[in-house]
Amino acid sequence: MAAPIDYDSPIPPYRQIATEIIRDIESGSLAVDRPVPSESALIQRWGVARDTARRAVRHLRELGYVYTVPQRGTYVQDRSTHDNDHQGGE
Amino acid sequence: MAAPIDYDSPIPPYRQIATEIIRDIESGSLAVDRPVPSESALIQRWGVARDTARRAVRHLRELGYVYTVPQRGTYVQDRSTHDNDHQGGE
DNA sequence: TAAGATTTGTGCGTATGTATT
DNA sequence: TAATACATACGCACAAATCTT
């Protein structure tokens, strides 16, 4: 519902954005292999810089929540097996 | 020796820098637990931007060549055992 | 075939905050 | 107090690949 970034929080903006997206993934709003919001979308939705949006996505990737296809987009990773927590098993 | 970045190469600058540092590690110029060149040092030595220097260091970290101590610095990782190559399968 | 929009990749410049020395 | 070093964040630009028209 468009909660704004809390700049008073000790949690950095990119983390707040990542947390929100994780919620959408866990809740099922974002299904497996569905695209997560693009960098542009995140920039507009949160009013942050691209650097921040990219950090958020990178964080999600490191946690194993998403995977990125160059020049295409970033999609929800299938974590159903829970075989890979965030080391990039595969 | 200060080889310059080859902008005509398909290999991005941060990779060229990382490759050079890897050479220094493998050759022994940079010993285990010794600090690798700082961001500022890389910026001056290669004439690149902070982001590029950061990318180079991050890349080395992901490859397991170095480890970073928050708020301290980045140091050469001990890879003698070769126990950890760089888990990222994929 | 071409143009345009979209998306990620890469690079540069700058600033602030925090921790260490 | 100051210098050093990293993390984070903001701004901007162009390239390459993809997708649509």
PDB file of C-alpha atoms (C1' of nucleotides) in Angstrom:
ATOM      1  CA  MET A   1       0.000   0.000   0.000  1.00  0.00           C
ATOM      2  CA  ALA A   2       2.938   2.297  -0.504  1.00  0.00           C
ATOM      3  CA  ALA A   3       4.453   2.676   2.922  1.00  0.00           C
ATOM      4  CA  PRO A   4       7.216   5.253   2.722  1.00  0.00           C
ATOM      5  CA  ILE A   5      10.852   4.742   3.604  1.00  0.00           C
ATOM      6  CA  ASP A   6      11.544   5.392   7.269  1.00  0.00           C
ATOM      7  CA  TYR A   7      14.745   7.365   7.273  1.00  0.00           C
ATOM      8  CA  ASP A   8      14.760   7.435  11.065  1.00  0.00           C
ATOM      9  CA  SER A   9      15.007   3.665  11.188  1.00  0.00           C
ATOM     10  CA  PRO A  10      18.407   2.060  11.751  1.00  0.00           C
ATOM     11  CA  ILE A  11      17.460  -0.316   8.964  1.00  0.00           C
ATOM     12  CA  PRO A  12      18.817   1.068   5.690  1.00  0.00           C
ATOM     13  CA  PRO A  13      16.315   1.906   2.947  1.00  0.00           C
ATOM     14  CA  TYR A  14      17.405  -0.899   0.655  1.00  0.00           C
ATOM     15  CA  ARG A  15      16.655  -3.367   3.431  1.00  0.00           C
ATOM     16  CA  GLN A  16      13.234  -1.941   4.055  1.00  0.00           C
ATOM     17  CA  ILE A  17      12.426  -2.324   0.374  1.00  0.00           C
ATOM     18  CA  ALA A  18      13.770  -5.863   0.305  1.00  0.00           C
ATOM     19  CA  THR A  19      11.720  -6.795   3.358  1.00  0.00           C
ATOM     20  CA  GLU A  20       8.576  -5.551   1.699  1.00  0.00           C
ATOM     21  CA  ILE A  21       9.238  -7.616  -1.409  1.00  0.00           C
ATOM     22  CA  ILE A  22      10.009 -10.670   0.684  1.00  0.00           C
ATOM     23  CA  ARG A  23       6.613 -10.263   2.298  1.00  0.00           C
ATOM     24  CA  ASP A  24       4.990 -10.210  -1.108  1.00  0.00           C
ATOM     25  CA  ILE A  25       6.840 -13.368  -2.047  1.00  0.00           C
ATOM     26  CA  GLU A  26       6.047 -15.196   1.173  1.00  0.00           C
ATOM     27  CA  SER A  27       2.414 -14.167   1.015  1.00  0.00           C
ATOM     28  CA  GLY A  28       2.150 -15.404  -2.524  1.00  0.00           C
ATOM     29  CA  SER A  29       1.451 -12.025  -4.062  1.00  0.00           C
ATOM     30  CA  LEU A  30       4.516 -12.661  -6.158  1.00  0.00           C
ATOM     31  CA  ALA A  31       4.525 -16.189  -7.539  1.00  0.00           C
ATOM     32  CA  VAL A  32       7.521 -18.254  -8.596  1.00  0.00           C
ATOM     33  CA  ASP A  33       9.008 -17.199 -11.911  1.00  0.00           C
ATOM     34  CA  ARG A  34       6.942 -14.025 -11.833  1.00  0.00           C
ATOM     35  CA  PRO A  35       8.884 -10.786 -12.254  1.00  0.00           C
ATOM     36  CA  VAL A  36       9.510  -8.719  -9.169  1.00  0.00           C
ATOM     37  CA  PRO A  37       9.212  -4.940  -9.573  1.00  0.00           C
ATOM     38  CA  SER A  38      11.876  -3.583 -11.895  1.00  0.00           C
ATOM     39  CA  GLU A  39      14.440  -1.067 -10.739  1.00  0.00           C
ATOM     40  CA  SER A  40      12.419   1.712 -12.329  1.00  0.00           C
ATOM     41  CA  ALA A  41       9.296   0.531 -10.566  1.00  0.00           C
ATOM     42  CA  LEU A  42      11.055   0.480  -7.218  1.00  0.00           C
ATOM     43  CA  ILE A  43      12.481   3.925  -7.818  1.00  0.00           C
ATOM     44  CA  GLN A  44       9.028   5.330  -8.460  1.00  0.00           C
ATOM     45  CA  ARG A  45       7.219   3.375  -5.786  1.00  0.00           C
ATOM     46  CA  TRP A  46       9.667   4.203  -3.007  1.00  0.00           C
ATOM     47  CA  GLY A  47      11.110   7.441  -4.243  1.00  0.00           C
ATOM     48  CA  VAL A  48      14.686   6.244  -3.926  1.00  0.00           C
ATOM     49  CA  ALA A  49      17.745   6.356  -6.137  1.00  0.00           C
ATOM     50  CA  ARG A  50      18.615   3.586  -8.516  1.00  0.00           C
ATOM     51  CA  ASP A  51      21.559   2.626  -6.379  1.00  0.00           C
ATOM     52  CA  THR A  52      19.183   1.911  -3.531  1.00  0.00           C
ATOM     53  CA  ALA A  53      16.786  -0.050  -5.705  1.00  0.00           C
ATOM     54  CA  ARG A  54      19.631  -2.139  -7.081  1.00  0.00           C
ATOM     55  CA  ARG A  55      20.896  -2.832  -3.586  1.00  0.00           C
ATOM     56  CA  ALA A  56      17.484  -4.106  -2.600  1.00  0.00           C
ATOM     57  CA  VAL A  57      17.355  -6.472  -5.553  1.00  0.00           C
ATOM     58  CA  ARG A  58      20.909  -7.617  -5.011  1.00  0.00           C
ATOM     59  CA  HIS A  59      20.079  -8.342  -1.411  1.00  0.00           C
ATOM     60  CA  LEU A  60      17.102 -10.458  -2.442  1.00  0.00           C
ATOM     61  CA  ARG A  61      19.328 -12.299  -4.876  1.00  0.00           C
ATOM     62  CA  GLU A  62      21.897 -13.004  -2.177  1.00  0.00           C
ATOM     63  CA  LEU A  63      19.153 -14.335   0.050  1.00  0.00           C
ATOM     64  CA  GLY A  64      18.004 -16.627  -2.710  1.00  0.00           C
ATOM     65  CA  TYR A  65      14.604 -15.059  -3.130  1.00  0.00           C
ATOM     66  CA  VAL A  66      15.077 -14.007  -6.722  1.00  0.00           C
ATOM     67  CA  TYR A  67      17.210 -14.542  -9.794  1.00  0.00           C
ATOM     68  CA  THR A  68      18.086 -12.031 -12.467  1.00  0.00           C
ATOM     69  CA  VAL A  69      18.232 -12.500 -16.205  1.00  0.00           C
ATOM     70  CA  PRO A  70      20.440  -9.803 -17.750  1.00  0.00           C
ATOM     71  CA  GLN A  71      18.588  -7.265 -19.864  1.00  0.00           C
ATOM     72  CA  ARG A  72      15.341  -9.006 -19.055  1.00  0.00           C
ATOM     73  CA  GLY A  73      14.340  -8.741 -15.477  1.00  0.00           C
ATOM     74  CA  THR A  74      14.407 -10.286 -12.039  1.00  0.00           C
ATOM     75  CA  TYR A  75      12.101 -13.121 -11.086  1.00  0.00           C
ATOM     76  CA  VAL A  76      10.926 -14.943  -8.001  1.00  0.00           C
ATOM     77  CA  GLN A  77      13.113 -17.912  -7.204  1.00  0.00           C
ATOM     78  CA  ASP A  78      11.606 -21.283  -6.402  1.00  0.00           C
ATOM     79  CA  ARG A  79      12.499 -21.981  -2.793  1.00  0.00           C
ATOM     80  CA  SER A  80       9.946 -24.708  -2.229  1.00  0.00           C
ATOM     81  CA  THR A  81      12.561 -27.356  -1.574  1.00  0.00           C
ATOM     82  CA  HIS A  82      14.436 -25.064   0.836  1.00  0.00           C
ATOM     83  CA  ASP A  83      17.574 -26.886  -0.308  1.00  0.00           C
ATOM     84  CA  ASN A  84      19.269 -23.597  -0.767  1.00  0.00           C
ATOM     85  CA  ASP A  85      19.028 -20.971   1.911  1.00  0.00           C
ATOM     86  CA  HIS A  86      21.207 -18.411   0.237  1.00  0.00           C
ATOM     87  CA  GLN A  87      24.439 -19.859  -0.968  1.00  0.00           C
ATOM     88  CA  GLY A  88      23.279 -20.424  -4.474  1.00  0.00           C
ATOM     89  CA  GLY A  89      23.044 -24.118  -4.508  1.00  0.00           C
ATOM     90  CA  GLU A  90      21.322 -25.246  -7.675  1.00  0.00           C
TER      91      GLU A  90
ATOM     92  CA  MET B   1      53.934  -1.487 -12.983  1.00  0.00           C
ATOM     93  CA  ALA B   2      50.663   0.303 -13.371  1.00  0.00           C
ATOM     94  CA  ALA B   3      49.078  -1.199 -16.459  1.00  0.00           C
ATOM     95  CA  PRO B   4      46.165   0.980 -17.499  1.00  0.00           C
ATOM     96  CA  ILE B   5      42.571  -0.138 -17.875  1.00  0.00           C
ATOM     97  CA  ASP B   6      41.854  -1.408 -21.360  1.00  0.00           C
ATOM     98  CA  TYR B   7      38.523   0.132 -22.230  1.00  0.00           C
ATOM     99  CA  ASP B   8      38.486  -1.639 -25.573  1.00  0.00           C
ATOM    100  CA  SER B   9      38.461  -4.994 -23.860  1.00  0.00           C
ATOM    101  CA  PRO B  10      35.155  -6.820 -23.437  1.00  0.00           C
ATOM    102  CA  ILE B  11      36.261  -7.498 -19.877  1.00  0.00           C
ATOM    103  CA  PRO B  12      34.868  -4.802 -17.593  1.00  0.00           C
ATOM    104  CA  PRO B  13      37.370  -2.641 -15.689  1.00  0.00           C
ATOM    105  CA  TYR B  14      36.515  -4.051 -12.290  1.00  0.00           C
ATOM    106  CA  ARG B  15      37.373  -7.501 -13.595  1.00  0.00           C
ATOM    107  CA  GLN B  16      40.672  -6.342 -14.985  1.00  0.00           C
ATOM    108  CA  ILE B  17      41.545  -4.869 -11.620  1.00  0.00           C
ATOM    109  CA  ALA B  18      40.476  -8.015  -9.803  1.00  0.00           C
ATOM    110  CA  THR B  19      42.525 -10.161 -12.153  1.00  0.00           C
ATOM    111  CA  GLU B  20      45.588  -8.065 -11.458  1.00  0.00           C
ATOM    112  CA  ILE B  21      45.121  -8.380  -7.707  1.00  0.00           C
ATOM    113  CA  ILE B  22      44.602 -12.115  -8.034  1.00  0.00           C
ATOM    114  CA  ARG B  23      47.910 -12.288  -9.820  1.00  0.00           C
ATOM    115  CA  ASP B  24      49.568 -10.462  -6.948  1.00  0.00           C
ATOM    116  CA  ILE B  25      48.016 -12.901  -4.498  1.00  0.00           C
ATOM    117  CA  GLU B  26      48.964 -15.997  -6.454  1.00  0.00           C
ATOM    118  CA  SER B  27      52.482 -14.728  -7.011  1.00  0.00           C
ATOM    119  CA  GLY B  28      52.868 -14.026  -3.327  1.00  0.00           C
ATOM    120  CA  SER B  29      53.239 -10.263  -3.668  1.00  0.00           C
ATOM    121  CA  LEU B  30      50.233 -10.021  -1.394  1.00  0.00           C
ATOM    122  CA  ALA B  31      50.571 -12.393   1.542  1.00  0.00           C
ATOM    123  CA  VAL B  32      47.806 -13.990   3.563  1.00  0.00           C
ATOM    124  CA  ASP B  33      46.207 -11.658   6.070  1.00  0.00           C
ATOM    125  CA  ARG B  34      47.902  -8.714   4.427  1.00  0.00           C
ATOM    126  CA  PRO B  35      45.611  -5.873   3.396  1.00  0.00           C
ATOM    127  CA  VAL B  36      44.801  -5.595  -0.261  1.00  0.00           C
ATOM    128  CA  PRO B  37      44.879  -2.120  -1.821  1.00  0.00           C
ATOM    129  CA  SER B  38      42.152   0.099  -0.375  1.00  0.00           C
ATOM    130  CA  GLU B  39      39.410   1.630  -2.444  1.00  0.00           C
ATOM    131  CA  SER B  40      41.234   4.931  -2.499  1.00  0.00           C
ATOM    132  CA  ALA B  41      44.430   3.200  -3.529  1.00  0.00           C
ATOM    133  CA  LEU B  42      42.699   1.414  -6.382  1.00  0.00           C
ATOM    134  CA  ILE B  43      41.041   4.620  -7.478  1.00  0.00           C
ATOM    135  CA  GLN B  44      44.369   6.375  -7.707  1.00  0.00           C
ATOM    136  CA  ARG B  45      46.335   3.470  -9.094  1.00  0.00           C
ATOM    137  CA  TRP B  46      43.840   2.662 -11.850  1.00  0.00           C
ATOM    138  CA  GLY B  47      42.121   5.969 -12.314  1.00  0.00           C
ATOM    139  CA  VAL B  48      38.681   4.498 -11.799  1.00  0.00           C
ATOM    140  CA  ALA B  49      35.652   5.487  -9.767  1.00  0.00           C
ATOM    141  CA  ARG B  50      34.794   4.334  -6.294  1.00  0.00           C
ATOM    142  CA  ASP B  51      32.076   2.072  -7.569  1.00  0.00           C
ATOM    143  CA  THR B  52      34.520   0.316  -9.849  1.00  0.00           C
ATOM    144  CA  ALA B  53      37.044  -0.160  -7.088  1.00  0.00           C
ATOM    145  CA  ARG B  54      34.308  -1.480  -4.840  1.00  0.00           C
ATOM    146  CA  ARG B  55      33.165  -3.894  -7.506  1.00  0.00           C
ATOM    147  CA  ALA B  56      36.686  -5.239  -7.887  1.00  0.00           C
ATOM    148  CA  VAL B  57      37.020  -5.878  -4.182  1.00  0.00           C
ATOM    149  CA  ARG B  58      33.545  -7.382  -3.920  1.00  0.00           C
ATOM    150  CA  HIS B  59      34.394  -9.668  -6.809  1.00  0.00           C
ATOM    151  CA  LEU B  60      37.531 -10.882  -5.071  1.00  0.00           C
ATOM    152  CA  ARG B  61      35.498 -11.494  -1.941  1.00  0.00           C
ATOM    153  CA  GLU B  62      32.938 -13.529  -3.844  1.00  0.00           C
ATOM    154  CA  LEU B  63      35.737 -15.582  -5.340  1.00  0.00           C
ATOM    155  CA  GLY B  64      37.143 -16.225  -1.915  1.00  0.00           C
ATOM    156  CA  TYR B  65      40.434 -14.437  -2.456  1.00  0.00           C
ATOM    157  CA  VAL B  66      39.900 -11.876   0.257  1.00  0.00           C
ATOM    158  CA  TYR B  67      37.810 -11.209   3.312  1.00  0.00           C
ATOM    159  CA  THR B  68      36.612  -7.898   4.601  1.00  0.00           C
ATOM    160  CA  VAL B  69      36.460  -6.849   8.213  1.00  0.00           C
ATOM    161  CA  PRO B  70      33.737  -4.209   8.542  1.00  0.00           C
ATOM    162  CA  GLN B  71      35.081  -0.758   9.256  1.00  0.00           C
ATOM    163  CA  ARG B  72      38.620  -2.132   9.120  1.00  0.00           C
ATOM    164  CA  GLY B  73      39.742  -3.270   5.751  1.00  0.00           C
ATOM    165  CA  THR B  74      40.041  -6.100   3.279  1.00  0.00           C
ATOM    166  CA  TYR B  75      42.684  -8.767   3.588  1.00  0.00           C
ATOM    167  CA  VAL B  76      44.086 -11.692   1.649  1.00  0.00           C
ATOM    168  CA  GLN B  77      42.239 -14.894   2.427  1.00  0.00           C
ATOM    169  CA  ASP B  78      44.118 -18.062   3.246  1.00  0.00           C
ATOM    170  CA  ARG B  79      43.263 -20.472   0.447  1.00  0.00           C
ATOM    171  CA  SER B  80      46.101 -22.924   1.099  1.00  0.00           C
ATOM    172  CA  THR B  81      43.700 -25.679   2.039  1.00  0.00           C
ATOM    173  CA  HIS B  82      41.551 -24.980  -1.007  1.00  0.00           C
ATOM    174  CA  ASP B  83      38.622 -26.091   1.120  1.00  0.00           C
ATOM    175  CA  ASN B  84      36.514 -23.281  -0.145  1.00  0.00           C
ATOM    176  CA  ASP B  85      36.662 -22.421  -3.786  1.00  0.00           C
ATOM    177  CA  HIS B  86      33.622 -20.214  -4.019  1.00  0.00           C
ATOM    178  CA  GLN B  87      30.449 -22.125  -3.288  1.00  0.00           C
ATOM    179  CA  GLY B  88      28.355 -20.246  -5.825  1.00  0.00           C
ATOM    180  CA  GLY B  89      27.503 -23.140  -8.053  1.00  0.00           C
ATOM    181  CA  GLU B  90      25.378 -22.030 -10.959  1.00  0.00           C
TER     182      GLU B  90
ATOM    183  C1'  DT C   1      13.662  -4.350 -41.261  1.00  0.00           C
ATOM    184  C1'  DA C   2      13.493  -0.596 -38.137  1.00  0.00           C
ATOM    185  C1'  DA C   3      12.267   2.222 -34.349  1.00  0.00           C
ATOM    186  C1'  DG C   4      11.136   2.778 -29.670  1.00  0.00           C
ATOM    187  C1'  DA C   5      10.481   1.420 -24.873  1.00  0.00           C
ATOM    188  C1'  DT C   6      12.077  -1.359 -21.143  1.00  0.00           C
ATOM    189  C1'  DT C   7      15.466  -3.454 -18.102  1.00  0.00           C
ATOM    190  C1'  DT C   8      19.777  -4.557 -16.415  1.00  0.00           C
ATOM    191  C1'  DG C   9      25.038  -3.652 -16.603  1.00  0.00           C
ATOM    192  C1'  DT C  10      28.524  -0.556 -16.052  1.00  0.00           C
ATOM    193  C1'  DG C  11      30.851   3.803 -14.902  1.00  0.00           C
ATOM    194  C1'  DC C  12      31.578   8.438 -12.741  1.00  0.00           C
ATOM    195  C1'  DG C  13      30.879  12.157  -9.107  1.00  0.00           C
ATOM    196  C1'  DT C  14      29.546  13.371  -4.573  1.00  0.00           C
ATOM    197  C1'  DA C  15      27.877  13.267   0.239  1.00  0.00           C
ATOM    198  C1'  DT C  16      26.881  11.429   4.908  1.00  0.00           C
ATOM    199  C1'  DG C  17      27.313   8.067   8.693  1.00  0.00           C
ATOM    200  C1'  DT C  18      29.975   4.991  11.525  1.00  0.00           C
ATOM    201  C1'  DA C  19      34.005   2.770  13.301  1.00  0.00           C
ATOM    202  C1'  DT C  20      38.910   2.458  13.907  1.00  0.00           C
ATOM    203  C1'  DT C  21      43.457   4.259  14.517  1.00  0.00           C
TER     204       DT C  21
ATOM    205  C1'  DT D   1      40.795  16.249  16.306  1.00  0.00           C
ATOM    206  C1'  DA D   2      42.027  14.211  12.266  1.00  0.00           C
ATOM    207  C1'  DA D   3      42.894  10.607   8.893  1.00  0.00           C
ATOM    208  C1'  DT D   4      41.461   6.320   7.102  1.00  0.00           C
ATOM    209  C1'  DA D   5      38.138   2.882   5.494  1.00  0.00           C
ATOM    210  C1'  DC D   6      33.845   0.899   4.532  1.00  0.00           C
ATOM    211  C1'  DA D   7      28.577   1.144   3.920  1.00  0.00           C
ATOM    212  C1'  DT D   8      25.012   3.541   2.251  1.00  0.00           C
ATOM    213  C1'  DA D   9      22.635   6.909  -0.572  1.00  0.00           C
ATOM    214  C1'  DC D  10      21.800  10.510  -3.951  1.00  0.00           C
ATOM    215  C1'  DG D  11      22.562  12.266  -8.784  1.00  0.00           C
ATOM    216  C1'  DC D  12      23.706  11.409 -13.867  1.00  0.00           C
ATOM    217  C1'  DA D  13      24.980   8.944 -18.326  1.00  0.00           C
ATOM    218  C1'  DC D  14      25.585   5.483 -21.820  1.00  0.00           C
ATOM    219  C1'  DA D  15      25.655   0.525 -23.507  1.00  0.00           C
ATOM    220  C1'  DA D  16      23.682  -3.992 -24.490  1.00  0.00           C
ATOM    221  C1'  DA D  17      20.006  -7.102 -24.750  1.00  0.00           C
ATOM    222  C1'  DT D  18      15.226  -7.810 -24.944  1.00  0.00           C
ATOM    223  C1'  DC D  19      10.582  -6.955 -26.195  1.00  0.00           C
ATOM    224  C1'  DT D  20       6.928  -4.516 -28.593  1.00  0.00           C
ATOM    225  C1'  DT D  21       5.075  -1.974 -32.276  1.00  0.00           C
TER     226       DT D  21
END
